[in-house]
Amino acid sequence: MCGKLWSLLHLLCLALASCGAASDEYYTAGVAEFRPALTGGSSEQLLQENLSAYLELIEAANGTADILVFPEGTLNSQLQLTAVPAPSRRTLCHITTGYEVHDFLRQLACAALVAHSYLVVNVKERENCAPDNDCPARGYRLYNTNVVLDRGGAVVSRYRKWNLYLEPQLNRTRAPEYAIFNTDFNVTFGHFICFDMLFYTPAQELVERYDLQHLIVSNMFKSELPFLTASQLQQGWAWANNVNLLAAGASLPHGGITGSGIYAGRRGALVRRMVGDTATGERQLLLARVPRWPRLESSALELDAERWGPAQLQLEMLQQPQLEEFNSWQVPLLNGSLQQQRLCQADLCCDFELQTELEAAARTTYNYRLGVFVGQRRYEEEEYTVVRLCGLFACRNDSILSCGLLAEQPAEPSPEPRAAVLFRRLRVAGEFVQRPRRLLMPSTLSGALYALQATEIDWSVRPDAEGAWRGELVTQVQLVLKKSHSQLLTFAIYGNYFDEYAADGQGGGGGGGGGVISQLTGGVWGMAVGLLLSYHAANR
Ligand SMILES: *[C@@H]1O[C@H](CO)[C@@H](O)[C@H](O)[C@H]1NC(C)=O
Ligand SMILES: *[C@@H]1O[C@H](CO)[C@@H](O)[C@H](O)[C@H]1NC(C)=O
Ligand SMILES: *[C@@H]1O[C@H](CO)[C@@H](O)[C@H](O)[C@H]1NC(C)=O
Ligand SMILES: *[C@@H]1O[C@H](CO)[C@@H](O)[C@H](O)[C@H]1NC(C)=O
Ligand SMILES: *[C@@H]1O[C@H](CO)[C@@H](O)[C@H](O)[C@H]1NC(C)=O
Ligand SMILES: *[C@@H]1O[C@H](CO)[C@@H](O)[C@H](O)[C@H]1NC(C)=O
C-alpha cells in the first residue's frame, strides 16, 4: 500500500533530518465548523442555503487551501438525495445532473475547480439497486457518505459510514470500506465519519493496518462530559495515534453539537473551535499549516493557544451515564499539602498525586473526584467497547451524580464570590492490561472546553512492564500536569478497549479480561447514550 511506502520515506527523512525545501514540509488545510440551515424555508431553499454557505466558505479561503473539510449531515437532507459516482478521473463540474447526481454536488465540483482545492463533503447518498439483489423495497440503498473531490472536481474517494448511530433508515455496506486517497501534494489521507472514531473498524485500522498519518473525520458529534467532549476526543485520538487529524463539526450547540479542529499528533492542536459561548451555531473556516511529517519534531509549528477559559456554559452536553459504577474518592480541598491516593477496580489500579491551592475566602466553583472505572460501554444496538480509565474530574457538589455537570452561571452580581481551585501538582498513573485492540489516550479538559496543550502535559507510556497485580504484562501510563492550572474539568487516562466485551464471552484476546468484565457488568446497561446524533435525532 502507499501507506507503507510513505513510512519508508518517512524513515528516510528522519535519517536525513531534512526533507527538501521548506515549502514541502507543510500543506494548508481547512476545516469548517458549520451550522446547517434547519428551518425557515422549503427543503429546496434550505439546501440552497447550505450550499451557498459552503460556497462562501470555500471562497473565503481564497484558493490558499490544499484541502477543505466539511462536517457530517449539514448539506442535503433525505428529500434531496444524490448519487455519488465511484472514483474516476472525470470532473463532476461538467456533467449533466438530474435524476442521479444532484446539482449541488456538481456546483461543489465546480467550486473545487475554481478554488483549486480538494474538498471533503458529507452527503446523504442514494444508490439505486436491482430488486433481486438484496435491494430494499424502495429500490435504492441510502448511505451516509463522505465524498472527496480533487482540485479538478473529480471524485477521488468515497466512504460510506460503517458505525451508524441512531440512523435507522440508512444502510451499511456489506463489508467496511477503508477509504484512502493520495493527493498531488503527496500526502495520503484516510477518512471516516463521526461515531467511527470510537471503534477499531475502520478508523483505528486506517492508522494501524494502513499506516496512515493523515486522517480526516466529518462530525455531527454530541459531546459528553467528563471524558468525551468533541475537541477533547479529537485531540486525544490524534495524540494517542500520533497522527494529523482534520476534524470538521456540525455546529448546533443547543443540541450539544459542536467541535472542529486540526491536530498534529503529540505536537498538539493547531486550530480548534468549540462553540459553547452561545447557543447559536457558527459557520467558520479554520485554516492551518499542517506538517507533512507529524512525527518529525523539526518542523516549526504554529500551535493554538493554551485555553483555560472563560468557561463555556451554553453547550448542552450529555453526562457519562455510569458514574455510579466508578470507584471514586472526593478530593479534600486542602491549601497546599501534597495528597496521594491509590484506587483500584477489577484489573486496574491508579495512583494519584496532587497539590491544590485555594484562593482566600469564597466557596469553590467545583469539587473534584479521583476515579477508576473498568466496564463495558454500550452505545447503541450492537456497539460496545470496554473502557478502562483513571482520572480526576470536576463535580458540582458532593454527589458523584453531579460530576460532569457544569457549574451554573453565577447570578450577577454574584452574592458569593466563587473561587477556583489551583492545581499546583497533578499526576495520574495506571497499569493497563495489554490487549491487541485498544487505544490509550490522554483525556484532558479545561473550563473553556478544550484539551490541554502539549506545553501543559507530560504523557509517558511504558509497554510490556511487569504489572504489580497478578504479574501480568501491563502498559504503564503516566499523565502529569507541567504547569499550575486553575480551570481544570478533566485530567484522565482513557483506555478504549475496542472489542473486549461480555457478549463475545472471550474478551479481546488473552488474559481473561472478558471474565472480569462480565462479573463487573452483570449484563445490563440500561442507558444507550447518545454521543452522536444523526440529523434526525438532533432535530427531535
Ligand atoms: C441543510 O442541512 C441540514 C442538515 O443536513 C438539513 O436538515 C437541511 O434540510 C439542509 N437543507 C436541505 C433542504 O437539504
Ligand atoms: C482572502 O482575501 C481577503 C481579501 O483580500 C482577506 O481579507 C482574507 O483574509 C483572505 N483570506 C485568507 C484565508 O487568506
Ligand atoms: C436498508 O435500509 C432499509 C431501511 O432501514 C432496510 O429496510 C433494508 O433492509 C436495508 N437494506 C440493506 C441491504 O441493508
Ligand atoms: C511528489 O512525489 C513525486 C514523485 O516522487 C515528485 O516527483 C513530486 O515532486 C512530489 N511533489 C511534491 C509536492 O512533493
Ligand atoms: C492558601 O494559601 C495561600 C498561600 O499560602 C494564601 O494566600 C491563601 O489565602 C490560602 N487560602 C486559604 C483559603 O486559606
Ligand atoms: C448536587 O447537584 C445536583 C445537580 O445540580 C443536584 O440535583 C443535587 O441535589 C445536589 N446534591 C447535593 C447533595 O447537594
XYZ file of C-alpha atoms and ligand atoms in Angstrom:
624
model
C 0.000 0.000 0.000
C 1.003 3.580 -0.469
C 0.849 3.920 3.329
C 3.790 1.581 3.681
C 5.758 3.394 1.018
C 5.240 6.585 2.895
C 6.512 5.253 6.156
C 9.621 4.184 4.366
C 10.044 7.695 3.011
C 9.374 8.996 6.470
C 12.223 6.945 7.877
C 14.477 8.190 5.120
C 13.532 11.728 6.002
C 14.266 11.104 9.644
C 17.652 9.726 8.675
C 18.484 12.734 6.557
C 16.963 15.037 9.185
C 15.602 17.176 6.412
C 13.038 16.684 3.730
C 13.819 19.081 0.948
C 12.533 22.578 0.584
C 10.629 24.159 3.448
C 7.543 24.550 1.280
C 7.260 20.762 1.036
C 7.166 20.331 4.789
C 3.627 21.633 5.111
C 0.313 21.697 3.391
C -2.607 24.019 4.084
C -5.829 22.536 5.325
C -9.143 23.972 6.419
C -12.000 22.500 8.437
C -15.434 24.073 8.664
C -17.423 24.397 11.864
C -20.832 24.636 10.222
C -24.352 25.431 11.344
C -26.828 23.824 8.933
C -29.989 25.616 7.897
C -32.763 23.666 9.592
C -35.805 25.893 9.434
C -37.199 28.847 7.620
C -37.860 27.588 4.129
C -38.802 24.724 1.861
C -36.343 21.872 1.778
C -35.095 23.128 -1.581
C -34.434 26.583 -0.100
C -32.645 25.080 2.897
C -30.399 23.046 0.646
C -29.626 26.164 -1.343
C -28.810 27.992 1.858
C -26.477 25.237 2.996
C -24.873 25.123 -0.416
C -24.309 28.845 -0.756
C -22.806 28.988 2.725
C -20.440 26.142 1.724
C -19.504 28.030 -1.430
C -18.840 31.197 0.568
C -16.511 29.377 2.953
C -14.666 27.819 0.027
C -14.274 31.270 -1.484
C -13.135 32.717 1.845
C -10.045 30.515 1.675
C -9.016 32.428 -1.489
C -7.611 29.306 -3.087
C -4.939 29.064 -0.371
C -6.043 25.683 0.938
C -4.873 22.352 -0.416
C -7.813 20.628 1.215
C -11.062 21.755 2.854
C -13.230 19.534 5.025
C -16.938 19.968 5.778
C -18.894 18.231 8.546
C -21.383 15.394 8.577
C -25.053 15.981 7.813
C -25.027 19.677 7.024
C -25.696 19.774 3.310
C -28.553 17.761 1.836
C -31.416 16.010 3.578
C -33.158 12.773 2.661
C -35.502 14.784 0.478
C -32.699 15.666 -1.927
C -30.574 12.598 -2.265
C -27.708 12.396 -4.664
C -25.806 9.601 -6.304
C -22.073 9.594 -5.607
C -20.138 8.201 -8.542
C -17.263 5.827 -7.858
C -13.810 7.438 -8.097
C -12.830 8.323 -11.655
C -10.859 10.986 -13.493
C -13.962 12.683 -14.788
C -14.846 16.017 -13.226
C -18.382 16.344 -11.974
C -18.348 20.028 -12.864
C -19.268 19.470 -16.488
C -21.708 16.589 -16.163
C -25.404 16.840 -16.823
C -27.103 16.458 -13.485
C -30.602 15.226 -12.930
C -32.066 12.029 -11.655
C -28.842 10.625 -10.246
C -26.191 13.190 -9.365
C -27.817 16.197 -7.767
C -26.897 19.652 -8.981
C -25.473 20.690 -5.583
C -22.707 18.147 -5.980
C -21.923 19.467 -9.463
C -21.730 23.004 -8.095
C -19.318 21.887 -5.381
C -17.173 20.176 -8.011
C -17.015 23.468 -9.920
C -16.086 25.255 -6.684
C -13.248 22.764 -6.112
C -12.025 23.529 -9.612
C -12.171 27.289 -9.157
C -10.582 27.221 -5.691
C -8.106 24.579 -6.861
C -8.631 22.689 -3.579
C -9.522 19.183 -2.580
C -12.955 19.142 -0.935
C -14.333 16.617 1.526
C -18.105 16.812 1.916
C -20.616 14.529 3.568
C -23.902 13.754 1.843
C -26.949 11.553 2.062
C -26.366 9.216 -0.852
C -28.860 7.249 -2.895
C -27.627 4.134 -4.666
C -30.194 2.575 -6.953
C -30.306 -1.183 -6.966
C -31.986 -4.028 -8.811
C -34.934 -5.563 -6.903
C -33.468 -9.057 -6.624
C -30.054 -8.010 -5.426
C -30.507 -7.573 -1.646
C -32.222 -4.329 -2.504
C -34.670 -2.601 -0.136
C -38.270 -2.442 -1.376
C -37.843 1.277 -2.015
C -35.490 0.443 -4.871
C -32.353 2.061 -3.523
C -29.896 1.948 -0.680
C -29.299 5.026 1.400
C -25.878 5.846 2.805
C -24.222 8.454 4.982
C -21.294 9.153 2.680
C -18.110 11.210 2.595
C -17.130 12.198 -0.917
C -13.737 13.638 -1.769
C -13.349 15.834 -4.843
C -9.918 16.612 -6.226
C -8.756 20.017 -7.436
C -10.421 19.359 -10.741
C -13.765 18.338 -9.257
C -13.425 14.597 -9.885
C -14.365 12.058 -7.210
C -11.161 10.582 -5.762
C -12.644 8.774 -2.790
C -15.977 7.749 -1.358
C -16.687 6.351 2.083
C -19.997 5.026 3.352
C -20.343 5.180 7.135
C -19.874 1.866 8.896
C -20.720 2.652 12.536
C -24.155 4.150 12.126
C -25.557 5.975 15.113
C -29.309 6.342 15.515
C -29.739 6.391 11.754
C -32.397 3.703 11.260
C -33.193 4.468 7.652
C -29.634 4.243 6.481
C -27.847 1.224 5.106
C -24.433 -0.175 5.746
C -22.130 -1.583 3.116
C -21.708 -5.353 3.231
C -18.127 -5.009 4.420
C -16.434 -1.975 5.934
C -14.759 0.366 3.478
C -11.231 1.629 4.040
C -11.264 4.988 2.351
C -7.801 6.158 1.356
C -6.718 8.667 -1.243
C -3.480 10.150 -2.422
C -3.092 13.803 -3.356
C -1.000 15.806 -5.782
C 0.834 17.222 -2.757
C 1.951 13.703 -1.938
C 0.033 13.253 1.268
C -2.092 10.130 1.679
C -5.262 10.557 3.702
C -7.722 8.165 5.263
C -11.200 9.335 6.168
C -14.199 8.252 8.210
C -17.296 9.655 9.879
C -18.013 10.730 13.472
C -19.037 7.682 15.530
C -16.427 5.605 13.666
C -13.784 7.273 15.817
C -14.818 5.252 18.855
C -14.269 1.908 17.118
C -11.465 -0.141 15.702
C -13.052 -0.658 12.302
C -12.362 1.271 10.150
C -10.884 4.308 11.965
C -8.182 2.694 14.065
C -7.354 0.253 11.281
C -6.566 3.112 8.912
C -3.821 4.046 11.346
C -2.622 0.602 12.392
C -3.109 -1.577 9.291
C -2.736 1.016 6.562
C -0.147 3.019 8.429
C -1.689 6.387 7.599
C -0.578 9.561 9.364
C -3.178 11.965 7.954
C -6.785 11.322 8.914
C -9.996 13.184 8.212
C -13.265 12.946 10.097
C -16.594 14.623 9.373
C -18.669 15.018 12.523
C -22.030 15.730 13.979
C -20.864 14.904 17.460
C -22.776 15.356 20.654
C -20.346 15.983 23.487
C -20.371 14.073 26.764
C -18.682 15.162 29.993
C -16.259 14.472 31.580
C -14.317 12.395 29.019
C -15.864 12.579 25.579
C -16.420 16.148 24.512
C -15.733 16.654 20.817
C -12.435 18.524 20.622
C -11.096 16.702 23.693
C -11.653 13.347 21.961
C -10.241 14.581 18.650
C -7.077 15.852 20.290
C -6.700 12.746 22.457
C -7.173 10.434 19.461
C -4.657 12.337 17.333
C -2.247 12.378 20.277
C -2.550 8.688 21.079
C -2.045 7.693 17.437
C 0.477 10.469 16.856
C -1.169 11.414 13.559
C -2.564 14.539 11.973
C -6.318 14.800 12.302
C -8.571 17.152 10.342
C -11.960 17.259 12.063
C -14.937 19.292 10.844
C -18.001 19.527 13.067
C -21.627 20.479 12.676
C -22.472 23.458 14.882
C -25.707 23.128 16.878
C -24.683 23.971 20.450
C -28.233 23.956 21.806
C -28.209 20.245 20.893
C -24.748 19.664 22.365
C -23.222 19.508 18.908
C -20.036 21.389 18.008
C -16.312 20.782 17.735
C -13.796 21.225 14.931
C -10.040 21.363 14.783
C -6.772 20.427 13.175
C -4.421 18.449 15.379
C -0.812 17.492 14.784
C -0.306 14.351 16.856
C 1.737 14.903 20.020
C 2.640 18.413 18.949
C -0.921 19.399 19.898
C -3.769 21.367 18.369
C -3.065 23.804 15.533
C -6.575 25.330 15.451
C -9.769 24.418 17.331
C -13.293 25.600 17.866
C -15.863 24.530 20.426
C -18.926 26.769 20.337
C -20.120 26.986 23.932
C -20.337 30.718 24.483
C -23.612 30.985 22.572
C -26.471 28.603 21.846
C -26.355 29.506 18.153
C -24.004 27.636 15.881
C -21.352 29.160 13.687
C -20.091 28.993 10.141
C -16.380 29.351 10.328
C -13.426 28.049 8.416
C -10.369 27.120 10.492
C -7.179 27.085 8.457
C -3.775 25.754 9.429
C -0.385 24.940 8.011
C -0.117 21.238 8.677
C 3.182 19.352 8.939
C 3.653 16.693 6.288
C 5.511 14.558 8.826
C 3.613 14.846 12.113
C 6.159 12.673 13.928
C 9.120 14.745 12.869
C 9.902 17.222 15.619
C 11.939 19.586 13.478
C 9.168 21.371 11.590
C 8.222 24.624 13.306
C 4.526 24.745 14.056
C 2.126 27.465 14.947
C 0.081 25.917 17.734
C -3.251 27.015 19.109
C -3.034 28.816 22.460
C -3.428 27.116 25.823
C -7.072 27.738 26.591
C -8.183 27.707 30.218
C -11.254 29.868 29.995
C -13.551 31.656 30.056
C -15.905 28.830 30.940
C -18.242 27.885 28.074
C -21.525 27.113 29.736
C -24.025 27.209 26.900
C -23.345 23.862 25.353
C -25.994 21.281 26.294
C -23.858 18.226 26.859
C -24.564 14.647 27.808
C -23.173 13.218 31.014
C -21.290 9.943 31.434
C -24.129 7.570 32.356
C -22.198 5.108 34.515
C -20.583 7.410 37.072
C -22.154 5.485 39.930
C -20.149 2.450 38.923
C -16.828 4.263 39.262
C -14.689 3.631 42.285
C -14.116 7.235 43.248
C -12.875 9.429 46.038
C -13.663 13.051 46.674
C -10.568 15.207 46.936
C -10.426 17.163 50.191
C -9.707 20.725 49.155
C -6.586 21.403 51.159
C -4.499 24.510 50.883
C -1.033 23.461 49.855
C -0.489 19.949 51.231
C 0.505 17.122 48.967
C -2.077 14.342 48.721
C -1.689 10.808 47.449
C -4.308 8.203 46.705
C -4.489 4.743 45.177
C -7.773 3.446 43.772
C -8.491 0.109 42.123
C -11.306 -1.549 40.251
C -11.209 -5.003 38.672
C -7.818 -5.290 36.920
C -6.846 -1.627 37.048
C -5.120 0.296 39.821
C -4.455 4.005 39.567
C -2.121 6.188 41.575
C -2.801 9.853 42.065
C -0.693 12.629 43.485
C -1.891 16.184 43.746
C -1.458 19.510 45.421
C -4.139 22.161 45.386
C -4.109 25.773 46.433
C -7.205 27.746 47.330
C -7.820 31.392 46.981
C -8.743 33.113 50.214
C -12.405 33.192 51.287
C -15.176 32.082 48.974
C -16.770 28.795 48.020
C -15.035 26.956 45.198
C -16.718 26.520 41.828
C -16.131 22.795 41.617
C -15.378 19.827 43.778
C -13.107 17.181 42.380
C -13.110 13.419 42.427
C -10.475 10.890 41.582
C -11.886 7.810 39.935
C -11.166 4.495 38.309
C -13.520 2.611 36.020
C -13.374 -0.715 34.249
C -16.530 -1.661 32.449
C -18.499 -2.139 29.350
C -19.829 0.773 27.455
C -22.821 0.247 25.199
C -23.573 2.935 22.663
C -26.357 1.684 20.512
C -27.719 -1.623 19.270
C -24.704 -3.863 18.898
C -21.996 -1.325 19.553
C -19.872 -1.909 22.628
C -16.467 -1.118 23.894
C -14.822 -1.687 27.212
C -13.405 1.362 28.886
C -10.587 1.421 31.400
C -9.816 4.815 32.817
C -8.099 6.640 35.657
C -8.687 10.290 36.226
C -9.649 13.419 38.037
C -12.903 15.138 37.131
C -14.920 18.116 38.317
C -18.243 17.813 40.162
C -20.810 20.370 41.199
C -21.252 19.040 44.706
C -20.565 16.027 46.931
C -22.654 13.683 44.849
C -20.955 11.589 42.169
C -24.040 12.203 40.038
C -23.064 15.866 39.825
C -19.756 15.078 38.137
C -19.813 16.137 34.512
C -22.313 18.911 35.088
C -21.064 22.417 34.522
C -21.460 24.841 37.386
C -24.320 27.221 36.925
C -23.580 30.637 35.611
C -23.127 32.876 38.634
C -26.050 35.231 39.058
C -25.000 38.833 38.592
C -23.945 40.446 40.706
C -22.737 37.302 42.404
C -23.764 37.227 46.066
C -20.901 34.960 46.934
C -17.633 35.014 45.057
C -16.647 31.627 43.607
C -13.006 30.715 43.781
C -11.003 28.488 41.510
C -9.027 25.520 42.725
C -5.457 25.892 41.572
C -3.736 22.592 40.815
C -0.063 23.072 41.550
C 0.750 19.412 41.032
C -1.199 16.616 39.483
C -0.083 13.174 38.469
C -2.233 10.249 37.339
C -0.706 6.853 36.670
C -2.202 3.485 35.850
C -1.222 -0.041 34.854
C -3.380 -1.004 31.897
C -3.747 -4.619 30.802
C -2.486 -5.290 27.300
C -4.894 -6.215 24.527
C -4.363 -6.282 20.792
C -7.076 -3.765 20.046
C -7.119 -0.761 22.283
C -6.223 2.900 22.337
C -4.902 4.673 25.439
C -5.496 8.405 25.174
C -4.964 11.452 27.333
C -8.371 12.926 28.128
C -7.975 16.441 29.469
C -10.344 19.370 29.547
C -10.317 22.967 30.736
C -13.287 25.172 31.544
C -13.051 26.549 28.014
C -13.882 23.004 26.785
C -10.516 22.428 25.127
C -7.935 19.785 25.888
C -4.679 20.840 27.495
C -1.880 21.557 25.040
C 1.434 19.737 24.761
C 3.087 22.534 26.738
C 0.847 21.724 29.701
C 1.045 17.954 29.980
C 3.555 15.184 30.027
C 2.427 11.774 28.770
C 4.564 8.718 29.107
C 3.839 5.149 28.170
C 5.911 2.116 29.111
C 4.689 -1.022 27.349
C 5.430 -4.568 28.425
C 6.003 -3.685 32.043
C 5.561 -6.262 34.752
C 2.274 -5.459 36.467
C 2.181 -5.157 40.232
C -1.065 -7.091 40.121
C -1.119 -10.775 39.070
C 2.280 -10.395 37.395
C 0.547 -9.929 34.036
C 2.264 -7.738 31.472
C 0.812 -4.255 31.517
C 1.285 -0.878 29.946
C 2.262 1.742 32.479
C 0.860 5.127 31.603
C 1.500 8.375 33.398
C -0.053 11.773 32.827
C 1.489 14.763 34.582
C 0.471 18.396 34.703
C 3.502 20.502 33.753
C 2.140 23.894 34.849
C -0.288 25.039 37.516
C -3.861 25.140 36.254
C -6.943 26.727 37.795
C -9.692 25.815 35.317
C -9.488 22.055 35.168
C -12.530 19.948 34.395
C -10.906 16.633 33.485
C -7.455 15.102 33.733
C -7.506 11.431 32.830
C -6.039 8.454 31.041
C -8.799 6.989 28.881
C -8.443 3.476 27.515
C -10.802 2.339 24.788
C -10.649 -1.470 24.612
C -12.363 -1.900 21.290
C -13.674 -5.401 21.136
C -13.466 -6.847 24.564
C -16.953 -7.185 25.914
C -19.064 -9.620 27.806
C -21.248 -10.639 24.886
C -18.469 -12.367 22.952
C -17.502 -14.271 26.069
C -13.795 -14.311 25.371
C -12.518 -10.804 25.523
C -10.223 -9.103 23.101
C -7.534 -11.761 23.251
C -5.917 -13.433 26.230
C -5.664 -12.526 29.853
C -9.190 -13.329 30.976
C -10.413 -9.734 30.643
C -13.781 -10.910 29.339
C -14.410 -12.746 32.597
C -13.584 -9.712 34.612
C -15.932 -7.638 32.561
C -18.872 -9.987 32.753
C -18.570 -10.182 36.522
C -18.493 -6.478 36.723
C -21.224 -5.579 34.393
C -23.733 -8.193 35.405
C -25.170 -7.959 31.941
C -27.425 -4.987 31.760
C -26.520 -1.443 30.921
C -29.696 0.494 30.937
C -28.762 3.525 29.009
C -27.615 3.627 25.457
C -26.195 7.036 25.411
C -26.195 9.433 22.546
C -22.716 10.559 21.745
C -23.537 11.477 18.278
C -26.774 12.330 16.724
C -27.810 11.918 13.214
C -29.583 14.924 11.881
C -32.878 13.278 12.778
C -32.040 12.766 16.371
C -30.610 16.260 16.624
C -33.769 17.729 15.275
C -36.069 15.758 17.507
C -29.281 21.906 5.303
O -28.657 20.897 6.102
C -29.487 20.270 7.102
C -28.707 19.170 7.696
O -28.492 18.161 6.767
C -30.748 19.739 6.534
O -31.592 19.270 7.557
C -31.429 20.824 5.830
O -32.641 20.309 5.345
C -30.474 21.192 4.728
N -31.186 21.745 3.670
C -31.711 20.846 2.829
C -33.069 21.092 2.394
O -31.169 19.877 2.434
C -8.855 36.312 1.490
O -8.811 37.609 0.911
C -9.463 38.601 1.708
C -9.455 39.894 0.906
O -8.199 40.103 0.336
C -8.738 38.745 3.033
O -9.390 39.700 3.833
C -8.742 37.391 3.727
O -8.008 37.460 4.927
C -8.149 36.318 2.832
N -8.308 35.041 3.475
C -7.353 34.122 3.539
C -7.677 32.862 4.225
O -6.256 34.290 3.054
C -31.522 -0.660 4.060
O -32.293 0.047 4.995
C -33.674 -0.182 4.902
C -34.379 0.755 5.856
O -33.973 0.521 7.172
C -33.981 -1.648 5.199
O -35.366 -1.893 5.050
C -33.208 -2.508 4.231
O -33.362 -3.853 4.577
C -31.718 -2.145 4.250
N -31.123 -2.890 3.173
C -29.903 -3.360 3.216
C -29.439 -4.105 2.017
O -29.179 -3.206 4.169
C 5.567 14.116 -5.139
O 6.250 12.944 -5.450
C 6.656 12.896 -6.801
C 7.216 11.525 -7.073
O 8.045 11.125 -6.034
C 7.662 14.019 -7.075
O 8.042 13.996 -8.416
C 6.989 15.345 -6.752
O 7.924 16.405 -6.883
C 6.435 15.344 -5.350
N 5.648 16.552 -5.151
C 5.667 17.248 -4.026
C 4.759 18.422 -3.952
O 6.372 16.948 -3.078
C -3.883 29.343 50.866
O -2.527 29.648 50.880
C -2.192 30.837 50.171
C -0.696 30.956 50.090
O -0.098 30.459 51.229
C -2.871 32.006 50.824
O -2.572 33.206 50.119
C -4.362 31.796 50.820
O -5.014 32.812 51.494
C -4.711 30.477 51.465
N -6.113 30.204 51.259
C -6.970 29.974 52.243
C -8.387 29.674 51.873
O -6.613 29.961 53.382
C -25.893 18.087 43.660
O -26.154 18.672 42.403
C -27.170 18.027 41.688
C -27.213 18.629 40.323
O -27.291 20.032 40.378
C -28.489 18.173 42.435
O -29.514 17.532 41.710
C -28.324 17.518 43.789
O -29.492 17.726 44.542
C -27.139 18.074 44.519
N -26.897 17.215 45.675
C -26.466 17.664 46.826
C -26.139 16.629 47.839
O -26.335 18.855 47.036
